[in-house]
Amino acid sequence: MTRRLKMIIAYDGAPFAGWQSQPHGNTIQDHLERAFERVTGTPVRVHGAGRTDAGVHALAQCAHVDVNKALAPARWMEALNALLPAAIRVLRCRYVSDDFHARLSAKGKIYRYRIWSAPVLPPFEYRRAWHIPHPLDLKILLKAAKHFVGTHDFAAFAGNRGKPERSTIRTINSVRVRQNGSCVTIEFDGDGFLYKMVRLIVGSLLKCALGIMRVEDLVARLDSGRATPPRLVAPAEGLVLVRVRY
Amino acid sequence: MTRRLKMIIAYDGAPFAGWQSQPHGNTIQDHLERAFERVTGTPVRVHGAGRTDAGVHALAQCAHVDVNKALAPARWMEALNALLPAAIRVLRCRYVSDDFHARLSAKGKIYRYRIWSAPVLPPFEYRRAWHIPHPLDLKILLKAAKHFVGTHDFAAFAGNRGKPERSTIRTINSVRVRQNGSCVTIEFDGDGFLYKMVRLIVGSLLKCALGIMRVEDLVARLDSGRATPPRLVAPAEGLVLVRVRY
């Protein structure tokens, strides 16, 4: 008899090769599965709400796992955190019904991208923000960002993961741009995101904010539905999965 | 002909063995001296305002160096940051008169200690705060902290660096305690600090806030002027040199 456990997990993506299991074993999923195996004595499969790439961080990734051990949720949290690297933390655990699925039940996700716009990147922002040592035109960035809100074919802003996506149509509910000192954050709330979609959108927004791409060209690219080079992919280290909505 | 350059430096102390030069070469001073030597072609000595221990961070350490190359201060900053690890950043440079000395001219320092008081330490606070998974009595902490303000013989809160200090009398102008969610910060502004003094004071404050030491005993210890064991040294990773006053 197994029970389904739902977890909320935070991680600093810098030391890991992303979420998805790999032969070398240094992914978030690998670390979680090893921790579970040490507690339960049997191999388990951890299902995440989505794969974050190498270097991408999470404030509240969600995952589920079927466990054969009837520990209280708080005990699970303690046991897992005692076995996991300090850069991966289980923040909450609870038992859910068997029809909950971390990925399939997800209604949407919130991603945040952090840009540090100043001549020098402070040591504490290293690997946590994209350092842009040139001045940004925030008004242009804001204007450009609005065009992504709504339901679009985002093929022009999707990476190639090897196999084609069933559909490249997604809905972005909101794009919020905020500035706090040298830190500019761009937050995307959407029903789902294609491979590298946020980083490709941020790359194009940055080009506009730096004056090396016109907003009209960005809109034409979005409307084209085609991945035409050259495309600027914002680095993974500035990206944070903030929350999964259910 | 040399000119004296004053620098403001920030660093994440986690990857380094402290400020002071060591044979293995992985200290902040070593990294700075190597960067200067690559720019000037000759060995130089970098003088810091104070030595921070392994793991201790700095938002604005100060240092001076006598250079034989007449670069503009902004060029120095660029050249040094291009050669330094990303966890060490020169924030400002300027030429000063030869009678300025980073350590001897310092009038005081501000240190901040960060405590994360919650069951789980978020991944982004790893190596940047002291994780205390038990509830703290902030009122007691505040009450205890006030006793350190003023001019005292801090021998009871000094570490042994091998050779005895000329004087263990120091003046603390203020101790500020703030709470922001799970983060408790204790900020010390003083004319100078003995070896491990802030970490030993924080260790004793924590003991009071956890209810395992009475404030009266802490005061008696301060008044005793003697380093009586057992003493709790707060870990280096929670300590930040905020600013050097001149």
Short mmCIF file of C-alpha atoms in Angstrom, two decimals:
data_model
loop_
_atom_site.label_atom_id
_atom_site.label_comp_id
_atom_site.label_asym_id
_atom_site.label_seq_id
_atom_site.Cartn_x
_atom_site.Cartn_y
_atom_site.Cartn_z
CA MET A 1 0.00 0.00 0.00
CA THR A 2 1.50 3.33 -1.02
CA ARG A 3 0.35 6.86 -0.27
CA ARG A 4 0.92 9.92 -2.43
CA LEU A 5 3.03 12.65 -0.85
CA LYS A 6 3.05 16.21 -2.21
CA MET A 7 6.15 18.32 -1.57
CA ILE A 8 7.06 21.98 -1.93
CA ILE A 9 10.78 22.27 -2.64
CA ALA A 10 13.18 25.23 -2.82
CA TYR A 11 16.61 25.05 -4.39
CA ASP A 12 19.60 27.12 -5.35
CA GLY A 13 20.15 25.82 -8.88
CA ALA A 14 23.82 26.86 -9.16
CA PRO A 15 25.45 23.58 -7.97
CA PHE A 16 23.06 21.24 -9.84
CA ALA A 17 22.51 20.05 -13.40
CA GLY A 18 18.82 21.00 -13.40
CA TRP A 19 15.74 19.11 -12.23
CA GLN A 20 15.59 16.06 -14.46
CA SER A 21 17.40 12.84 -13.55
CA GLN A 22 20.69 12.22 -15.37
CA PRO A 23 23.26 9.40 -15.32
CA HIS A 24 25.77 11.50 -13.30
CA GLY A 25 23.15 11.84 -10.57
CA ASN A 26 23.65 15.52 -9.73
CA THR A 27 20.15 16.78 -10.43
CA ILE A 28 17.45 17.88 -8.00
CA GLN A 29 15.34 14.84 -8.90
CA ASP A 30 18.33 12.50 -8.36
CA HIS A 31 19.08 13.97 -4.93
CA LEU A 32 15.42 13.67 -3.90
CA GLU A 33 15.11 10.09 -5.16
CA ARG A 34 18.28 9.04 -3.31
CA ALA A 35 16.97 10.62 -0.11
CA PHE A 36 13.65 8.79 -0.45
CA GLU A 37 15.41 5.51 -1.20
CA ARG A 38 17.48 5.86 1.96
CA VAL A 39 14.32 6.41 4.02
CA THR A 40 12.05 3.83 2.42
CA GLY A 41 14.60 1.21 1.35
CA THR A 42 13.15 0.98 -2.15
CA PRO A 43 13.69 3.00 -5.33
CA VAL A 44 10.97 5.60 -5.95
CA ARG A 45 10.21 7.96 -8.78
CA VAL A 46 9.75 11.65 -7.91
CA HIS A 47 7.47 13.54 -10.30
CA GLY A 48 8.11 17.27 -10.57
CA ALA A 49 5.68 19.91 -11.79
CA GLY A 50 8.22 20.80 -14.44
CA ARG A 51 11.88 20.44 -15.32
CA THR A 52 14.01 23.42 -14.48
CA ASP A 53 17.27 23.70 -16.44
CA ALA A 54 20.77 23.62 -15.00
CA GLY A 55 21.34 26.78 -12.96
CA VAL A 56 17.64 27.69 -12.64
CA HIS A 57 16.44 28.23 -9.07
CA ALA A 58 13.14 27.46 -7.34
CA LEU A 59 11.39 29.12 -4.41
CA ALA A 60 8.52 26.61 -4.50
CA GLN A 61 8.81 23.80 -7.01
CA CYS A 62 6.16 21.12 -6.50
CA ALA A 63 6.57 17.35 -6.76
CA HIS A 64 4.78 14.16 -5.77
CA VAL A 65 5.95 10.69 -4.89
CA ASP A 66 4.25 7.43 -3.88
CA VAL A 67 5.72 6.16 -0.63
CA ASN A 68 5.37 2.83 1.16
CA LYS A 69 6.19 4.25 4.59
CA ALA A 70 3.52 5.87 6.79
CA LEU A 71 5.56 8.75 8.22
CA ALA A 72 3.85 11.94 9.35
CA PRO A 73 4.40 14.76 6.81
CA ALA A 74 6.57 16.73 9.27
CA ARG A 75 8.76 13.64 9.79
CA TRP A 76 9.16 13.29 6.01
CA MET A 77 10.31 16.89 5.84
CA GLU A 78 12.87 16.38 8.60
CA ALA A 79 14.16 13.08 7.23
CA LEU A 80 14.54 14.38 3.68
CA ASN A 81 16.21 17.66 4.72
CA ALA A 82 18.66 15.69 6.88
CA LEU A 83 19.73 13.72 3.79
CA LEU A 84 19.58 16.41 1.09
CA PRO A 85 22.31 18.94 0.26
CA ALA A 86 21.75 22.30 2.02
CA ALA A 87 21.03 23.91 -1.37
CA ILE A 88 17.87 21.76 -1.69
CA ARG A 89 15.19 22.11 1.00
CA VAL A 90 11.78 20.52 1.36
CA LEU A 91 9.61 23.34 2.70
CA ARG A 92 6.31 21.48 3.13
CA CYS A 93 4.90 17.96 2.79
CA ARG A 94 1.38 16.61 2.85
CA TYR A 95 -0.50 13.50 1.77
CA VAL A 96 -2.80 14.01 -1.20
CA SER A 97 -5.28 11.83 -3.04
CA ASP A 98 -3.97 9.49 -5.74
CA ASP A 99 -5.49 11.58 -8.52
CA PHE A 100 -3.19 14.52 -7.74
CA HIS A 101 -0.28 14.74 -10.19
CA ALA A 102 2.40 17.41 -9.74
CA ARG A 103 2.69 18.03 -13.50
CA LEU A 104 -0.70 17.05 -14.92
CA SER A 105 -2.75 18.76 -12.20
CA ALA A 106 -0.82 22.05 -12.49
CA LYS A 107 -2.97 24.98 -13.67
CA GLY A 108 -0.09 27.37 -14.13
CA LYS A 109 3.29 28.61 -13.03
CA ILE A 110 4.94 31.81 -11.96
CA TYR A 111 8.52 32.45 -13.07
CA ARG A 112 10.65 35.43 -12.08
CA TYR A 113 13.69 36.68 -13.95
CA ARG A 114 16.22 38.88 -12.13
CA ILE A 115 18.51 41.33 -13.88
CA TRP A 116 21.23 43.29 -12.10
CA SER A 117 21.67 46.52 -13.99
CA ALA A 118 24.82 48.24 -12.62
CA PRO A 119 28.52 48.43 -13.51
CA VAL A 120 29.48 45.91 -10.80
CA LEU A 121 27.61 42.71 -9.82
CA PRO A 122 27.66 42.38 -6.00
CA PRO A 123 29.21 39.07 -4.83
CA PHE A 124 25.92 38.03 -3.23
CA GLU A 125 24.14 38.27 -6.60
CA TYR A 126 26.68 36.07 -8.37
CA ARG A 127 24.82 33.13 -10.03
CA ARG A 128 21.49 34.63 -8.92
CA ALA A 129 20.96 37.39 -11.45
CA TRP A 130 21.87 38.33 -15.01
CA HIS A 131 24.49 41.06 -14.86
CA ILE A 132 23.89 43.80 -17.43
CA PRO A 133 26.54 46.51 -17.03
CA HIS A 134 24.77 48.87 -19.45
CA PRO A 135 21.82 51.22 -18.77
CA LEU A 136 18.38 49.79 -19.55
CA ASP A 137 15.38 51.67 -20.91
CA LEU A 138 12.73 50.44 -18.47
CA LYS A 139 9.89 52.19 -20.34
CA ILE A 140 10.73 50.31 -23.52
CA LEU A 141 11.08 47.06 -21.58
CA LEU A 142 7.65 47.59 -20.03
CA LYS A 143 6.10 48.45 -23.40
CA ALA A 144 7.65 45.38 -25.03
CA ALA A 145 6.66 43.07 -22.15
CA LYS A 146 2.94 43.86 -22.56
CA HIS A 147 2.89 42.23 -25.99
CA PHE A 148 3.46 38.79 -24.45
CA VAL A 149 0.30 38.91 -22.33
CA GLY A 150 -2.53 36.79 -23.71
CA THR A 151 -2.82 33.59 -25.72
CA HIS A 152 -0.16 33.28 -28.43
CA ASP A 153 1.67 30.72 -30.50
CA PHE A 154 5.03 31.03 -28.74
CA ALA A 155 6.97 28.92 -31.29
CA ALA A 156 9.27 31.91 -31.91
CA PHE A 157 10.22 31.84 -28.22
CA ALA A 158 10.65 28.11 -27.70
CA GLY A 159 13.86 26.12 -27.47
CA ASN A 160 14.35 22.81 -29.22
CA ARG A 161 14.46 19.93 -26.74
CA GLY A 162 14.97 17.29 -29.42
CA LYS A 163 11.37 16.27 -30.00
CA PRO A 164 8.72 18.75 -31.22
CA GLU A 165 6.08 20.07 -28.80
CA ARG A 166 2.50 18.93 -29.35
CA SER A 167 1.38 22.57 -29.27
CA THR A 168 3.30 25.82 -28.90
CA ILE A 169 0.21 27.79 -27.89
CA ARG A 170 0.34 29.10 -24.33
CA THR A 171 -1.43 31.78 -22.30
CA ILE A 172 0.46 34.37 -20.26
CA ASN A 173 -1.87 35.98 -17.71
CA SER A 174 0.47 38.76 -16.67
CA VAL A 175 4.01 40.10 -17.03
CA ARG A 176 5.05 42.34 -14.15
CA VAL A 177 8.19 44.47 -14.33
CA ARG A 178 9.59 46.00 -11.16
CA GLN A 179 12.74 47.92 -10.33
CA ASN A 180 14.30 47.95 -6.88
CA GLY A 181 17.60 49.83 -6.94
CA SER A 182 19.85 48.04 -9.43
CA CYS A 183 17.61 44.96 -9.54
CA VAL A 184 15.01 44.64 -12.29
CA THR A 185 12.61 41.72 -11.97
CA ILE A 186 10.28 40.46 -14.67
CA GLU A 187 7.59 38.07 -13.42
CA PHE A 188 5.57 35.83 -15.74
CA ASP A 189 2.31 34.17 -14.69
CA GLY A 190 1.13 31.68 -17.28
CA ASP A 191 -0.71 28.40 -17.82
CA GLY A 192 2.49 26.77 -19.01
CA PHE A 193 5.87 27.56 -20.50
CA LEU A 194 7.75 25.95 -23.39
CA TYR A 195 11.38 24.89 -23.16
CA LYS A 196 13.54 28.04 -22.62
CA MET A 197 10.48 30.24 -23.29
CA VAL A 198 10.98 32.63 -20.36
CA ARG A 199 14.69 32.99 -21.07
CA LEU A 200 14.08 33.64 -24.78
CA ILE A 201 11.38 36.22 -24.00
CA VAL A 202 13.69 37.94 -21.48
CA GLY A 203 16.51 37.89 -24.04
CA SER A 204 14.33 39.73 -26.53
CA LEU A 205 13.05 42.18 -23.90
CA LEU A 206 16.66 42.96 -22.96
CA LYS A 207 17.55 43.61 -26.58
CA CYS A 208 14.72 46.15 -26.71
CA ALA A 209 15.73 47.74 -23.38
CA LEU A 210 19.32 48.06 -24.66
CA GLY A 211 18.13 49.67 -27.90
CA ILE A 212 19.45 46.89 -30.16
CA MET A 213 16.01 45.60 -31.19
CA ARG A 214 12.83 47.52 -31.96
CA VAL A 215 9.59 46.63 -30.22
CA GLU A 216 7.95 46.32 -33.68
CA ASP A 217 10.49 43.63 -34.60
CA LEU A 218 9.83 41.79 -31.37
CA VAL A 219 6.08 41.83 -32.09
CA ALA A 220 6.69 40.65 -35.66
CA ARG A 221 8.79 37.80 -34.29
CA LEU A 222 6.06 36.80 -31.82
CA ASP A 223 3.44 36.91 -34.61
CA SER A 224 5.63 34.91 -37.02
CA GLY A 225 5.33 31.70 -35.01
CA ARG A 226 8.82 30.72 -36.18
CA ALA A 227 12.14 30.44 -34.34
CA THR A 228 14.25 32.73 -36.52
CA PRO A 229 17.87 33.30 -35.46
CA PRO A 230 19.64 35.17 -34.01
CA ARG A 231 17.92 34.73 -30.65
CA LEU A 232 19.33 35.83 -27.31
CA VAL A 233 18.72 33.33 -24.47
CA ALA A 234 18.94 34.99 -21.06
CA PRO A 235 21.25 32.92 -18.79
CA ALA A 236 19.69 30.29 -16.52
CA GLU A 237 21.12 31.79 -13.32
CA GLY A 238 18.67 34.73 -13.40
CA LEU A 239 15.59 32.49 -13.55
CA VAL A 240 13.51 31.41 -10.53
CA LEU A 241 10.44 29.19 -10.45
CA VAL A 242 8.38 31.10 -7.90
CA ARG A 243 5.26 28.97 -7.60
CA VAL A 244 3.14 26.27 -9.24
CA ARG A 245 -0.59 26.97 -9.23
CA TYR A 246 -3.11 24.11 -8.82
CA MET B 1 56.83 57.13 -7.63
CA THR B 2 53.85 55.36 -6.08
CA ARG B 3 50.38 56.65 -5.30
CA ARG B 4 48.10 55.38 -2.56
CA LEU B 5 44.85 53.85 -3.75
CA LYS B 6 41.89 53.34 -1.41
CA MET B 7 39.42 50.58 -2.26
CA ILE B 8 35.98 49.54 -1.05
CA ILE B 9 35.59 45.79 -1.46
CA ALA B 10 32.62 43.41 -1.09
CA TYR B 11 32.97 39.65 -0.78
CA ASP B 12 31.04 36.48 -0.17
CA GLY B 13 33.31 34.87 2.42
CA ALA B 14 32.08 31.28 1.88
CA PRO B 15 34.68 30.16 -0.72
CA PHE B 16 37.69 31.87 0.95
CA ALA B 17 39.94 31.29 3.94
CA GLY B 18 39.37 34.76 5.36
CA TRP B 19 41.07 38.08 4.64
CA GLN B 20 44.65 37.57 5.73
CA SER B 21 47.28 36.19 3.35
CA GLN B 22 48.13 32.51 3.80
CA PRO B 23 50.56 30.13 2.07
CA HIS B 24 47.74 28.36 0.17
CA GLY B 25 46.81 31.69 -1.41
CA ASN B 26 43.02 31.43 -1.14
CA THR B 27 42.34 34.51 0.96
CA ILE B 28 40.80 37.83 -0.07
CA GLN B 29 44.15 39.59 0.44
CA ASP B 30 45.93 36.95 -1.70
CA HIS B 31 43.44 37.30 -4.55
CA LEU B 32 43.72 41.11 -4.46
CA GLU B 33 47.54 41.06 -4.36
CA ARG B 34 47.68 38.65 -7.30
CA ALA B 35 45.32 40.89 -9.31
CA PHE B 36 47.47 43.96 -8.55
CA GLU B 37 50.66 42.10 -9.46
CA ARG B 38 49.18 41.12 -12.81
CA VAL B 39 48.29 44.76 -13.54
CA THR B 40 51.45 46.44 -12.22
CA GLY B 41 54.02 43.72 -12.87
CA THR B 42 55.45 44.00 -9.35
CA PRO B 43 54.44 42.44 -6.02
CA VAL B 44 52.41 44.79 -3.81
CA ARG B 45 51.07 44.58 -0.29
CA VAL B 46 47.36 45.24 0.23
CA HIS B 47 46.50 46.63 3.68
CA GLY B 48 42.99 45.87 4.89
CA ALA B 49 41.07 47.75 7.58
CA GLY B 50 40.80 44.48 9.47
CA ARG B 51 41.07 40.75 9.04
CA THR B 52 37.83 38.95 8.56
CA ASP B 53 37.87 35.24 9.43
CA ALA B 54 37.21 32.38 7.03
CA GLY B 55 33.54 32.43 6.03
CA VAL B 56 32.89 36.03 7.16
CA HIS B 57 31.40 38.31 4.48
CA ALA B 58 31.89 41.98 3.69
CA LEU B 59 29.59 44.54 2.12
CA ALA B 60 32.25 47.27 2.28
CA GLN B 61 35.66 46.24 3.55
CA CYS B 62 38.26 48.96 3.06
CA ALA B 63 41.88 48.54 1.96
CA HIS B 64 44.75 50.59 0.61
CA VAL B 65 47.68 49.82 -1.63
CA ASP B 66 50.62 51.79 -3.04
CA VAL B 67 50.70 51.45 -6.83
CA ASN B 68 53.34 52.40 -9.39
CA LYS B 69 50.89 52.69 -12.28
CA ALA B 70 48.88 55.88 -12.92
CA LEU B 71 45.56 54.36 -13.90
CA ALA B 72 42.33 56.31 -13.38
CA PRO B 73 40.38 54.93 -10.38
CA ALA B 74 37.56 53.62 -12.62
CA ARG B 75 40.15 51.74 -14.72
CA TRP B 76 41.61 50.18 -11.57
CA MET B 77 38.15 48.98 -10.63
CA GLU B 78 37.56 47.44 -14.06
CA ALA B 79 41.01 45.84 -14.25
CA LEU B 80 40.80 44.33 -10.76
CA ASN B 81 37.25 43.03 -11.18
CA ALA B 82 38.23 41.42 -14.49
CA LEU B 83 40.96 39.45 -12.67
CA LEU B 84 39.24 38.70 -9.34
CA PRO B 85 36.84 35.80 -8.63
CA ALA B 86 33.18 36.85 -8.98
CA ALA B 87 32.75 36.44 -5.20
CA ILE B 88 35.16 39.37 -4.62
CA ARG B 89 34.24 42.73 -6.12
CA VAL B 90 35.95 46.12 -5.91
CA LEU B 91 33.05 48.57 -5.56
CA ARG B 92 34.97 51.87 -5.53
CA CYS B 93 38.53 53.14 -5.90
CA ARG B 94 40.11 56.53 -5.32
CA TYR B 95 43.54 58.00 -4.76
CA VAL B 96 44.17 59.24 -1.23
CA SER B 97 47.03 61.04 0.49
CA ASP B 98 49.94 58.96 1.77
CA ASP B 99 48.95 59.51 5.38
CA PHE B 100 45.72 57.53 4.93
CA HIS B 101 46.01 53.99 6.30
CA ALA B 102 43.11 51.54 5.93
CA ARG B 103 43.64 50.07 9.41
CA LEU B 104 45.29 52.85 11.43
CA SER B 105 43.02 55.64 10.15
CA ALA B 106 39.81 53.67 10.85
CA LYS B 107 37.59 55.29 13.49
CA GLY B 108 35.22 52.38 13.81
CA LYS B 109 33.41 49.51 12.17
CA ILE B 110 29.90 48.23 11.71
CA TYR B 111 29.31 44.47 11.83
CA ARG B 112 26.00 42.73 11.22
CA TYR B 113 25.12 39.24 12.38
CA ARG B 114 22.26 37.38 10.66
CA ILE B 115 20.26 34.61 12.33
CA TRP B 116 17.63 32.57 10.51
CA SER B 117 15.10 31.51 13.09
CA ALA B 118 12.79 28.95 11.46
CA PRO B 119 12.54 25.14 11.19
CA VAL B 120 14.03 25.12 7.66
CA LEU B 121 16.94 27.24 6.34
CA PRO B 122 16.07 28.41 2.79
CA PRO B 123 18.72 27.36 0.21
CA PHE B 124 19.51 30.99 -0.54
CA GLU B 125 20.47 31.61 3.09
CA TYR B 126 22.86 28.67 3.22
CA ARG B 127 26.31 29.96 4.33
CA ARG B 128 24.85 33.44 4.83
CA ALA B 129 23.05 33.13 8.15
CA TRP B 130 23.15 31.11 11.38
CA HIS B 131 20.30 28.64 11.30
CA ILE B 132 18.52 28.37 14.66
CA PRO B 133 15.60 25.93 14.35
CA HIS B 134 14.25 26.83 17.81
CA PRO B 135 12.06 29.81 18.82
CA LEU B 136 13.97 32.85 20.12
CA ASP B 137 12.86 35.23 22.85
CA LEU B 138 13.52 38.54 21.08
CA LYS B 139 12.68 40.62 24.17
CA ILE B 140 15.36 38.84 26.18
CA LEU B 141 17.82 39.16 23.31
CA LEU B 142 17.16 42.90 23.12
CA LYS B 143 17.48 43.29 26.90
CA ALA B 144 20.77 41.35 26.93
CA ALA B 145 22.16 43.23 23.92
CA LYS B 146 21.87 46.61 25.65
CA HIS B 147 24.47 45.60 28.23
CA PHE B 148 27.21 45.59 25.61
CA VAL B 149 26.73 49.25 24.68
CA GLY B 150 29.40 51.54 26.13
CA THR B 151 33.09 51.22 27.02
CA HIS B 152 33.96 47.84 28.55
CA ASP B 153 36.86 45.49 29.04
CA PHE B 154 35.75 42.84 26.52
CA ALA B 155 38.35 40.23 27.57
CA ALA B 156 35.49 37.80 28.37
CA PHE B 157 34.35 38.08 24.74
CA ALA B 158 37.70 37.89 22.96
CA GLY B 159 39.24 34.94 21.16
CA ASN B 160 42.87 33.98 21.53
CA ARG B 161 44.82 34.70 18.35
CA GLY B 162 48.09 33.42 19.77
CA LYS B 163 49.57 36.64 21.06
CA PRO B 164 47.84 38.74 23.75
CA GLU B 165 46.06 41.99 22.79
CA ARG B 166 47.61 45.23 24.01
CA SER B 167 44.24 46.27 25.42
CA THR B 168 40.90 44.51 25.57
CA ILE B 169 38.98 47.74 26.20
CA ARG B 170 36.64 48.73 23.38
CA THR B 171 33.63 51.01 22.95
CA ILE B 172 30.40 49.83 21.35
CA ASN B 173 28.29 52.82 20.29
CA SER B 174 25.14 50.87 19.52
CA VAL B 175 23.67 47.40 19.18
CA ARG B 176 20.58 47.28 16.97
CA VAL B 177 18.33 44.22 16.87
CA ARG B 178 15.79 43.87 14.06
CA GLN B 179 13.44 41.12 12.97
CA ASN B 180 12.22 40.73 9.41
CA GLY B 181 10.16 37.55 9.05
CA SER B 182 12.43 34.65 10.03
CA CYS B 183 15.58 36.80 9.84
CA VAL B 184 16.94 38.39 13.00
CA THR B 185 19.83 40.82 12.52
CA ILE B 186 22.05 42.19 15.26
CA GLU B 187 24.17 45.16 14.21
CA PHE B 188 27.18 46.38 16.19
CA ASP B 189 28.73 49.82 15.72
CA GLY B 190 31.99 50.16 17.63
CA ASP B 191 35.41 51.78 17.63
CA GLY B 192 37.05 48.39 17.21
CA PHE B 193 36.45 44.69 17.77
CA LEU B 194 38.69 42.03 19.29
CA TYR B 195 39.30 38.67 17.64
CA LYS B 196 35.96 36.76 17.50
CA MET B 197 34.36 39.41 19.74
CA VAL B 198 31.15 39.84 17.70
CA ARG B 199 30.70 36.07 17.32
CA LEU B 200 31.27 35.48 21.05
CA ILE B 201 28.81 38.25 21.97
CA VAL B 202 26.21 36.83 19.55
CA GLY B 203 26.79 33.35 20.97
CA SER B 204 26.00 34.61 24.47
CA LEU B 205 22.98 36.62 23.25
CA LEU B 206 21.65 33.49 21.56
CA LYS B 207 22.05 31.48 24.75
CA CYS B 208 19.92 34.09 26.55
CA ALA B 209 17.31 34.16 23.75
CA LEU B 210 17.08 30.35 23.90
CA GLY B 211 16.65 30.43 27.66
CA ILE B 212 19.84 28.49 28.45
CA MET B 213 21.69 31.47 30.00
CA ARG B 214 20.39 34.21 32.28
CA VAL B 215 21.00 37.86 31.39
CA GLU B 216 22.49 38.32 34.90
CA ASP B 217 25.08 35.64 34.12
CA LEU B 218 25.91 37.33 30.84
CA VAL B 219 26.41 40.66 32.65
CA ALA B 220 28.57 38.96 35.29
CA ARG B 221 30.67 37.43 32.52
CA LEU B 222 31.11 40.83 30.81
CA ASP B 223 32.08 42.43 34.16
CA SER B 224 34.51 39.63 35.03
CA GLY B 225 36.95 40.58 32.27
CA ARG B 226 37.95 36.92 31.98
CA ALA B 227 37.37 34.36 29.23
CA THR B 228 35.66 31.64 31.26
CA PRO B 229 34.50 28.52 29.39
CA PRO B 230 32.13 27.28 28.12
CA ARG B 231 31.68 29.97 25.49
CA LEU B 232 29.50 29.66 22.40
CA VAL B 233 31.05 31.17 19.25
CA ALA B 234 28.43 32.02 16.64
CA PRO B 235 29.50 30.58 13.24
CA ALA B 236 31.44 32.81 10.84
CA GLU B 237 28.90 32.45 8.00
CA GLY B 238 26.36 34.72 9.76
CA LEU B 239 28.80 37.63 10.12
CA VAL B 240 29.09 40.56 7.69
CA LEU B 241 31.45 43.53 7.86
CA VAL B 242 29.04 46.26 6.80
CA ARG B 243 31.24 49.36 6.79
CA VAL B 244 34.47 50.88 8.08
CA ARG B 245 34.13 54.40 9.44
CA TYR B 246 36.95 56.99 8.92
#
